[in-house]
PDB file of C-alpha atoms and ligand atoms in Angstrom:
ATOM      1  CA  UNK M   1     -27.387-163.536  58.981  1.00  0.00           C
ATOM      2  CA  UNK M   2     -26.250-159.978  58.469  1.00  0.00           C
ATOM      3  CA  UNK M   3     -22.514-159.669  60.121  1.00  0.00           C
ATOM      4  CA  UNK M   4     -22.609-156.867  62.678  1.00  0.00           C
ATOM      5  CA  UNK M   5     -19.340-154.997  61.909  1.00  0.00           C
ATOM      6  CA  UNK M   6     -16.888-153.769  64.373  1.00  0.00           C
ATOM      7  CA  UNK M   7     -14.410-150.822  64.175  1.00  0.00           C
ATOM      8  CA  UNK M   8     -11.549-151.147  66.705  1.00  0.00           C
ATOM      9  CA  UNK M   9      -9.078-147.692  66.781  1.00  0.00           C
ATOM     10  CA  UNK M  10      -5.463-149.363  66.492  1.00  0.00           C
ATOM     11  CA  UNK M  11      -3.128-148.384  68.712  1.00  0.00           C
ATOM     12  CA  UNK M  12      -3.409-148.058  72.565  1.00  0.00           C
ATOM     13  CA  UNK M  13      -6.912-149.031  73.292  1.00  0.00           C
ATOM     14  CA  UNK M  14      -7.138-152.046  70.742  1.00  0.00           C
ATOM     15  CA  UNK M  15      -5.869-154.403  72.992  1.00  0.00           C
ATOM     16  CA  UNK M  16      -7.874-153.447  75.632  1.00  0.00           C
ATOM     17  CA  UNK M  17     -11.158-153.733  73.886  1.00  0.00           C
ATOM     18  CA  UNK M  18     -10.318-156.881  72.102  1.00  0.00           C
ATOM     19  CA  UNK M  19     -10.190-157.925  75.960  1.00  0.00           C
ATOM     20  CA  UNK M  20     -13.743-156.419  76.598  1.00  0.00           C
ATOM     21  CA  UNK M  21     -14.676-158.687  73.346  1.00  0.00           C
ATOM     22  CA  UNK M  22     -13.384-161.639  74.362  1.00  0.00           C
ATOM     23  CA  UNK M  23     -15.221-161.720  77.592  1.00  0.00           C
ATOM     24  CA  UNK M  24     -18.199-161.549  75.779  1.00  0.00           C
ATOM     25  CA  UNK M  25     -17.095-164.451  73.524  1.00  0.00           C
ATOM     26  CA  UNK M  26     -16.365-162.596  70.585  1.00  0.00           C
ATOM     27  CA  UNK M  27     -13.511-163.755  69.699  1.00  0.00           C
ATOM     28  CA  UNK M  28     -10.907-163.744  66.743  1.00  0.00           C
ATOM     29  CA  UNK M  29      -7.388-165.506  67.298  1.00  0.00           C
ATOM     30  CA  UNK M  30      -6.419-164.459  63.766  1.00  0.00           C
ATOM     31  CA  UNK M  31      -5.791-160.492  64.781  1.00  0.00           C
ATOM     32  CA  UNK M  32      -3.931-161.043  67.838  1.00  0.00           C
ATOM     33  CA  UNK M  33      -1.395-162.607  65.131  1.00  0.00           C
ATOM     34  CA  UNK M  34       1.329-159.864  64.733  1.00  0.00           C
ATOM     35  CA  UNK M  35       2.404-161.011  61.557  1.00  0.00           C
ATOM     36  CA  UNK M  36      -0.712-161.063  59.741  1.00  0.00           C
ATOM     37  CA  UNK M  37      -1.483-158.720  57.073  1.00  0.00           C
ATOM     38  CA  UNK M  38      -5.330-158.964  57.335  1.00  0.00           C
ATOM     39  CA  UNK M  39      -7.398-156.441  57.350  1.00  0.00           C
ATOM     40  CA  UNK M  40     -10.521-157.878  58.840  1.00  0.00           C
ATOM     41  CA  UNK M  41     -11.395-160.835  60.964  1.00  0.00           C
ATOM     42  CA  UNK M  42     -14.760-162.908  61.225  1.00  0.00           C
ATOM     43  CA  UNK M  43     -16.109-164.823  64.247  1.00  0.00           C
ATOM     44  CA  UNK M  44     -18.736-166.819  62.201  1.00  0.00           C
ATOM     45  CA  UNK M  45     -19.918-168.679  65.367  1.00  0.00           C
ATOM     46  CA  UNK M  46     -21.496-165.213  66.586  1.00  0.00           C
ATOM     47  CA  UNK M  47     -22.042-163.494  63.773  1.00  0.00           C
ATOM     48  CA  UNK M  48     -19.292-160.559  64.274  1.00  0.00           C
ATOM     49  CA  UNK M  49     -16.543-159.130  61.871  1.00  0.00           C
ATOM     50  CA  UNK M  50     -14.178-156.280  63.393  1.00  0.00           C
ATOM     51  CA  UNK M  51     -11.725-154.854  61.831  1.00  0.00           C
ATOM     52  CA  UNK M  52      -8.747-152.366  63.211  1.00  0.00           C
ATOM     53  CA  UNK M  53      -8.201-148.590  61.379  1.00  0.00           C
ATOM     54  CA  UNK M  54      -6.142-145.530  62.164  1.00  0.00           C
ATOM     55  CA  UNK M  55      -8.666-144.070  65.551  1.00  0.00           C
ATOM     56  CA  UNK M  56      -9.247-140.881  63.494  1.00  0.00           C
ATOM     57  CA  UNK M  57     -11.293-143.072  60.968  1.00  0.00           C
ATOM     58  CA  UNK M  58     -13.573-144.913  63.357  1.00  0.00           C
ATOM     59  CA  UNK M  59     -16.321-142.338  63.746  1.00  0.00           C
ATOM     60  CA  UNK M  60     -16.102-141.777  59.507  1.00  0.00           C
ATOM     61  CA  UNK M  61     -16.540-145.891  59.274  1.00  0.00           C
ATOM     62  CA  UNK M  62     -19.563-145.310  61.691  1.00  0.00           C
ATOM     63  CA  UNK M  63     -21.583-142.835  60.767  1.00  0.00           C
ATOM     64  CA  UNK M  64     -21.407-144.211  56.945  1.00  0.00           C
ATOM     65  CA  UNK M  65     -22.635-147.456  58.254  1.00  0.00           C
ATOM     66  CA  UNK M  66     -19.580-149.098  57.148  1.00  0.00           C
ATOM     67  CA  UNK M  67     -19.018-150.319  60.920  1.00  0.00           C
ATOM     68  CA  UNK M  68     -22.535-150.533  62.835  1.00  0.00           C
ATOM     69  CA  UNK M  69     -19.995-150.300  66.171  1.00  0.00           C
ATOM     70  CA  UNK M  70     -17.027-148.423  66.582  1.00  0.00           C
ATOM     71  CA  UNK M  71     -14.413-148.510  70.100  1.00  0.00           C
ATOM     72  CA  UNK M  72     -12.259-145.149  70.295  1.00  0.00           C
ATOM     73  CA  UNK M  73     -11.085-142.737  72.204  1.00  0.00           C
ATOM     74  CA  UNK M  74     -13.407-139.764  73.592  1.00  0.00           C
ATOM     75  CA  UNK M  75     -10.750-137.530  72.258  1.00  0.00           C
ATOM     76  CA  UNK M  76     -11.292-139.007  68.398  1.00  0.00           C
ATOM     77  CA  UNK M  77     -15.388-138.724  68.654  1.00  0.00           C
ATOM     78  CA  UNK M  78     -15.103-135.010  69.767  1.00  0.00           C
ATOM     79  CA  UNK M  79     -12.606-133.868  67.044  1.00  0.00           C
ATOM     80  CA  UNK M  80     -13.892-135.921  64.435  1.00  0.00           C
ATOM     81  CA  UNK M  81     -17.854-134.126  65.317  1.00  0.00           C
ATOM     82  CA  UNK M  82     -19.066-136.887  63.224  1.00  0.00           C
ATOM     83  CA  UNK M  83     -22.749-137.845  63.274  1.00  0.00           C
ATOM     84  CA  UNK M  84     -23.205-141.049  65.556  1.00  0.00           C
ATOM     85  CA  UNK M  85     -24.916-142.078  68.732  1.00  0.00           C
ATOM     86  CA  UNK M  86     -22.070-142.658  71.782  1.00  0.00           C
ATOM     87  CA  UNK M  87     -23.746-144.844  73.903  1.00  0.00           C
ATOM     88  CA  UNK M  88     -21.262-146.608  76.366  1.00  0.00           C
ATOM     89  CA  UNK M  89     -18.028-145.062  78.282  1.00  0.00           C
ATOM     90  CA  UNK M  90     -15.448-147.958  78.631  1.00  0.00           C
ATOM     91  CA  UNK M  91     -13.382-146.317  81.493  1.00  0.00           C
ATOM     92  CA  UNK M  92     -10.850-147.753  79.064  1.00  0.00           C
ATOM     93  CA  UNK M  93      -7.464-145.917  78.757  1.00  0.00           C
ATOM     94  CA  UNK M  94      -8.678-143.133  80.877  1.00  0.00           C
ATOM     95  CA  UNK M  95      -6.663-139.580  80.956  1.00  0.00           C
ATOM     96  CA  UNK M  96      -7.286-135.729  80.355  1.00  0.00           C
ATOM     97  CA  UNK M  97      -7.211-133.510  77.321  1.00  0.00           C
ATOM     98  CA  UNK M  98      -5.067-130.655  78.769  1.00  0.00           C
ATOM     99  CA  UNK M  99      -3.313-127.430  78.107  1.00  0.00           C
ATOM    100  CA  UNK M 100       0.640-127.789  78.674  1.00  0.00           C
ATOM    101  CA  UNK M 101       3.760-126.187  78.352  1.00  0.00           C
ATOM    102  CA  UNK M 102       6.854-124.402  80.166  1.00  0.00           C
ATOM    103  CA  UNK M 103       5.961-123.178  83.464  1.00  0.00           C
ATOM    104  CA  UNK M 104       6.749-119.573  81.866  1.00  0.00           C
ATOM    105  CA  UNK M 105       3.531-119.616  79.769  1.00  0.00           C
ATOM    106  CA  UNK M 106       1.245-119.676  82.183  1.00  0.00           C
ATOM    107  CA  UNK M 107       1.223-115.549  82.043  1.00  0.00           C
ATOM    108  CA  UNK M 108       0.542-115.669  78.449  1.00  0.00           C
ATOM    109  CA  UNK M 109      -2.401-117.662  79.668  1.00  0.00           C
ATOM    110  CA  UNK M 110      -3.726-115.881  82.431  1.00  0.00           C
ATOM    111  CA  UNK M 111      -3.130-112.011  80.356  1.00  0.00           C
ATOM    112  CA  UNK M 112      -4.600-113.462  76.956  1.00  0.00           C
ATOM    113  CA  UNK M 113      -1.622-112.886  74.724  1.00  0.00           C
ATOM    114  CA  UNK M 114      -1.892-113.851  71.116  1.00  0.00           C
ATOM    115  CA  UNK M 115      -0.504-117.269  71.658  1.00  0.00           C
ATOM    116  CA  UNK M 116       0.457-120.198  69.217  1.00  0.00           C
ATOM    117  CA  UNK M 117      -0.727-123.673  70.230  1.00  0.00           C
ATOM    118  CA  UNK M 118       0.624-126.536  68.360  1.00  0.00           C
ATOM    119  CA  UNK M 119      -1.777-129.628  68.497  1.00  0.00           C
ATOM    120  CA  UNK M 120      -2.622-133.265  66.888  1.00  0.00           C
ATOM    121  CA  UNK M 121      -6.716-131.679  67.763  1.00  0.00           C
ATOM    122  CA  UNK M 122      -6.685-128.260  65.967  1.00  0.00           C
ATOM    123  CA  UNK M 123     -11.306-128.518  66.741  1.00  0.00           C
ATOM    124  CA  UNK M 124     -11.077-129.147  70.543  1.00  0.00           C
ATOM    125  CA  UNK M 125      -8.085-126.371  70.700  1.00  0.00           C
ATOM    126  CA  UNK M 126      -9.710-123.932  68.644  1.00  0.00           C
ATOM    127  CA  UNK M 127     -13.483-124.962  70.840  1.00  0.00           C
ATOM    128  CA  UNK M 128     -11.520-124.313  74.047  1.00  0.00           C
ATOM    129  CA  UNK M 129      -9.771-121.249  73.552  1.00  0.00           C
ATOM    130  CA  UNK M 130     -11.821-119.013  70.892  1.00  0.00           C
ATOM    131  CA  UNK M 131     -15.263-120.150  72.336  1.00  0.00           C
ATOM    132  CA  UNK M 132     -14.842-121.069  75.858  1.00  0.00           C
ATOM    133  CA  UNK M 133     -11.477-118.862  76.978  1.00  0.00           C
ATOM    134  CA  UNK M 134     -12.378-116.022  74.226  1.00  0.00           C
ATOM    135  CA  UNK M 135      -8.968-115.715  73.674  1.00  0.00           C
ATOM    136  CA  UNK M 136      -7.687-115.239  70.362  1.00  0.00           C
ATOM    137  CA  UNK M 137      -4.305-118.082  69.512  1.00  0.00           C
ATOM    138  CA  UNK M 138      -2.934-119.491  66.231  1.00  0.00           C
ATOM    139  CA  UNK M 139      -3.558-123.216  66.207  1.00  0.00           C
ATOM    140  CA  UNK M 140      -0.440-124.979  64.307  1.00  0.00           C
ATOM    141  CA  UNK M 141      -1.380-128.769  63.563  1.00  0.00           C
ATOM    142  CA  UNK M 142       0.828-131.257  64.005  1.00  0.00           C
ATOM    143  CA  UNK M 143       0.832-135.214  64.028  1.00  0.00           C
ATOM    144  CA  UNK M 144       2.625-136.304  66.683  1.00  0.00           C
ATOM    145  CA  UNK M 145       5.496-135.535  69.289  1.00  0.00           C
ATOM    146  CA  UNK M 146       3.500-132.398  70.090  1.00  0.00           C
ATOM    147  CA  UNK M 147       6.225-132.168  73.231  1.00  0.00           C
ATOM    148  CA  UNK M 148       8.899-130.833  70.839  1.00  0.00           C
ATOM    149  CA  UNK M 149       6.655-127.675  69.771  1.00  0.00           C
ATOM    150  CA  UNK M 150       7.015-125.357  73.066  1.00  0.00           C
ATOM    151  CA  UNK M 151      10.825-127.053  73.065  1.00  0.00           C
ATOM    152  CA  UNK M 152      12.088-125.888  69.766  1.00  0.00           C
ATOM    153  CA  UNK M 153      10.134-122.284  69.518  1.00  0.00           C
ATOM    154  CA  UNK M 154       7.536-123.027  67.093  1.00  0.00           C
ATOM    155  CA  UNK M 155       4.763-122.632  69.869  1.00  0.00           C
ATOM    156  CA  UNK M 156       4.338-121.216  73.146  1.00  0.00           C
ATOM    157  CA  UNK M 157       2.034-124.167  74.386  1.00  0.00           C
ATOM    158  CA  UNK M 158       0.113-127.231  73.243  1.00  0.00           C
ATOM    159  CA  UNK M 159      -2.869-128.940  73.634  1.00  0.00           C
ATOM    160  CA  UNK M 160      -2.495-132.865  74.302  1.00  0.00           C
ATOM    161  CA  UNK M 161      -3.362-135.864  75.980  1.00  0.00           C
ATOM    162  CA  UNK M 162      -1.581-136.159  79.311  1.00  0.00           C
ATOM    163  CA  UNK M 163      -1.991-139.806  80.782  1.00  0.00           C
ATOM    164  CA  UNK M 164       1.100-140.193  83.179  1.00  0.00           C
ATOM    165  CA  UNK M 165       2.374-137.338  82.898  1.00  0.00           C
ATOM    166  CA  UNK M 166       5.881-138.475  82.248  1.00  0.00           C
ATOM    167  CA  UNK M 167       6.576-137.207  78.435  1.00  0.00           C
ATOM    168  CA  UNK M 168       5.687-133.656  79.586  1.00  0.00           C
ATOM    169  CA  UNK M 169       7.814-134.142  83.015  1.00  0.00           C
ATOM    170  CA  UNK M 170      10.679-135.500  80.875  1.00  0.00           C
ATOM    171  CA  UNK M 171      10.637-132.787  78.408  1.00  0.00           C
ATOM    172  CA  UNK M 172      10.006-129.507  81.173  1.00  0.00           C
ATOM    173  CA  UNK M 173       6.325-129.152  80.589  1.00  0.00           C
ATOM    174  CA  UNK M 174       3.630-129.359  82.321  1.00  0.00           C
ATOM    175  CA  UNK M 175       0.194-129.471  83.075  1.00  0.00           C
ATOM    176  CA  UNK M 176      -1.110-125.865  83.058  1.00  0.00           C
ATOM    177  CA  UNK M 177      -5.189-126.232  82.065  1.00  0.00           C
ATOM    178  CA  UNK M 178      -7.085-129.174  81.890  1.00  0.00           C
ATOM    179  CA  UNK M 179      -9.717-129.212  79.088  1.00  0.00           C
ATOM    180  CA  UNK M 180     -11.662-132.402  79.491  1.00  0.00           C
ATOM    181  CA  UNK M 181     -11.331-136.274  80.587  1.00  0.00           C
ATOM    182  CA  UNK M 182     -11.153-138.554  78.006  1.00  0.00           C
ATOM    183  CA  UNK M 183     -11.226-142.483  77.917  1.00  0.00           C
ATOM    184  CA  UNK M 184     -12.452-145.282  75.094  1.00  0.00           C
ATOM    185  CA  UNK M 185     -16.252-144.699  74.366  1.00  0.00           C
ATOM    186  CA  UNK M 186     -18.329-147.088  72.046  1.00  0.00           C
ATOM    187  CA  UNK M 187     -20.031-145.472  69.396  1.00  0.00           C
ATOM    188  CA  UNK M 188     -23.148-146.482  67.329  1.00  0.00           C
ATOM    189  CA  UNK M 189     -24.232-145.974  63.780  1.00  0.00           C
ATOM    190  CA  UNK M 190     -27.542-144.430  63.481  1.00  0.00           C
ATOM    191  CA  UNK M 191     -29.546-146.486  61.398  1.00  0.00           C
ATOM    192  CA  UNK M 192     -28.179-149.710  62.829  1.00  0.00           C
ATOM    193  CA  UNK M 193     -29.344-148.606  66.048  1.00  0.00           C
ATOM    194  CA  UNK M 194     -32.659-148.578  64.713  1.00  0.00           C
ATOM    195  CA  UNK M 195     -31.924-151.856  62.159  1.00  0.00           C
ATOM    196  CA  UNK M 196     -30.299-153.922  64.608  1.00  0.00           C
ATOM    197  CA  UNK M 197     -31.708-152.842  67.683  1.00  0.00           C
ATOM    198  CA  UNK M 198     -31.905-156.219  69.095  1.00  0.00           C
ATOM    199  CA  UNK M 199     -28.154-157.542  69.005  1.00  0.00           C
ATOM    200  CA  UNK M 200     -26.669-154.095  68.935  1.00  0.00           C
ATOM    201  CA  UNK M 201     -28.296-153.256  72.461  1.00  0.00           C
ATOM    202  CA  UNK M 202     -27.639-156.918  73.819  1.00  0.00           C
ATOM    203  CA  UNK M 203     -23.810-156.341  72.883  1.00  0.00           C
ATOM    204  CA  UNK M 204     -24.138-152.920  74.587  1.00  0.00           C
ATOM    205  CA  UNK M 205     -26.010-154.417  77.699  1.00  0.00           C
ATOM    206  CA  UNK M 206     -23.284-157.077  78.059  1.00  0.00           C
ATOM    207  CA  UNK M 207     -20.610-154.533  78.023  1.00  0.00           C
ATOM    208  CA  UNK M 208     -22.448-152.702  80.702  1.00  0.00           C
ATOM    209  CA  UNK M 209     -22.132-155.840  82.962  1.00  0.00           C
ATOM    210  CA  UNK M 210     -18.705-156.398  82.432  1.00  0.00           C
ATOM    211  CA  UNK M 211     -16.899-153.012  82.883  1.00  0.00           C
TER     212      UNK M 211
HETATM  213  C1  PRP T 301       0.438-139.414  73.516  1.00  0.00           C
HETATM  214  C2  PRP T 301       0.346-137.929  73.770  1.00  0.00           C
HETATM  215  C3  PRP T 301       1.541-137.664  74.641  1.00  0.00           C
HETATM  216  C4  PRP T 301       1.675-138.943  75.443  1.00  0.00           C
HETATM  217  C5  PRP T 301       1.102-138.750  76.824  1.00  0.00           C
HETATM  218  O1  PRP T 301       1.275-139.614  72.455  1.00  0.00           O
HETATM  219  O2  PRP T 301       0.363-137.210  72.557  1.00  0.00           O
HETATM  220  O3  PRP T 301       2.684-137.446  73.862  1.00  0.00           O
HETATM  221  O4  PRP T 301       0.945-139.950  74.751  1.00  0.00           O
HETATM  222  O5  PRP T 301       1.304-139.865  77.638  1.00  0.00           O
HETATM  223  P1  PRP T 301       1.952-139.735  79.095  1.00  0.00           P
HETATM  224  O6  PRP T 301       1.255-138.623  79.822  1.00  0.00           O
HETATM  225  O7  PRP T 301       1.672-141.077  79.736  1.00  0.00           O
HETATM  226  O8  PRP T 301       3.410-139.485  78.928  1.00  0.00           O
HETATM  227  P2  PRP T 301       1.423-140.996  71.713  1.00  0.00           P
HETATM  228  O9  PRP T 301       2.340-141.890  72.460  1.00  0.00           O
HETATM  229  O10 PRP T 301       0.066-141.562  71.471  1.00  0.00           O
HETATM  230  O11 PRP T 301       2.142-140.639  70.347  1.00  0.00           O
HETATM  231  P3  PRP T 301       2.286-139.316  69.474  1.00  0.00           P
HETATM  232  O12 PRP T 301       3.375-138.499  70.096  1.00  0.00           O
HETATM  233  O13 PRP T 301       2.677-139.820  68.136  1.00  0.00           O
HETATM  234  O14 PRP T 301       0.979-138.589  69.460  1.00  0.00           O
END
């Protein structure tokens, strides 16, 4: 039997939808090893491999049919725009793509000044504020710590993921706009969800029941 591959984003959410997997008896005790050096990870009893990449890479994995399944983040499927079916929202790891900075740039919001936003999602920045806000900005991309832009002068706000709140509280910022909610989503390849229609929905359906 054909193995029906799994793409897990590493990171935050991989824990928590290893958990989903094991309640459904898919289970591998060789990746919850933290010493291992394996890349990917059989259950032979139910005829599952998964495997763990950078989130960014999921939807590329999936829509090449390289994974037939992919788990990640709502934020990863919209900048990514890859071609896939997403066909199941996890509530997983739930919090909100927003707008943040220094209390002081909310005016530069609310006039439309030619602002710079540094981000980690240069698509859903550029989406929200030349399409939706028509207002024209300089998107700077970073790769992480996005905090430390409005801090150190290289932008006047940034577009993030706020979950508690607490790094922007910590560092001054905070919430000023709130683009869109985001949690862990499961995506589908296309032609497996024609190929393997039978155990991709009953994996799907069983999800359904336990979230
Ligand atoms: C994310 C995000 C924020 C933080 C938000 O960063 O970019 O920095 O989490 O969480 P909070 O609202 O609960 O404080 P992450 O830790 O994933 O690392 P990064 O800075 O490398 O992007």
């Amino acid at each position: 039997m054909r193995y029906i591959t799994i793409a897990l984003a590493k990171g935050r959410l991989a824990k928590q939808s290893m958990k989903i997997l094991n309640q459904l008896c898919i289970s591998c005790d060789e990746m919850e090893d933290p010493d291992t050096r394996k890349l990917i990870f059989k259950d032979e009893k139910n005829g599952f491999r998964f495997f763990l990449a950078k989130a960014n890479d999921v939807p590329t994995y999936v829509e090449y049919g390289a994974a037939d399944i992919g788990i990640v983040g709502k934020d990863t499927i919209v900048e990514e725009g890859r071609s896939l079916y997403e066909v199941l929202d996890l509530k997983l790891g739930k919090c909100r793509m927003c707008v943040a900075g220094p209390d002081s740039a909310k005016e530069l919001l609310n006039n439309g000044s030619p602002i710079r936003v540094a981000t980690k999602y240069p698509k859903i920045a550029k989406e929200y504020f030349l399409n939706k806000k028509h207002q024209t900005v300089e998107i700077i991309k970073l790769n992480g710590s996005i905090e430390l832009a409005p801090i150190v002068g290289l932008s006047e706000v940034i577009v993030d993921i706020v979950e508690t709140g607490s790094t922007l509280r910590e560092n001054g910022l905070a919430v000023l706009e709130e683009i869109m909610p985001l949690s862990a989503r499961v995506v589908v390849n296309k032609v497996s969800m024609k190929m393997e229609q039978e155990r991709v929905s009953k994996l799907i359906n069983d999800m359904k029941k336990i979230i």
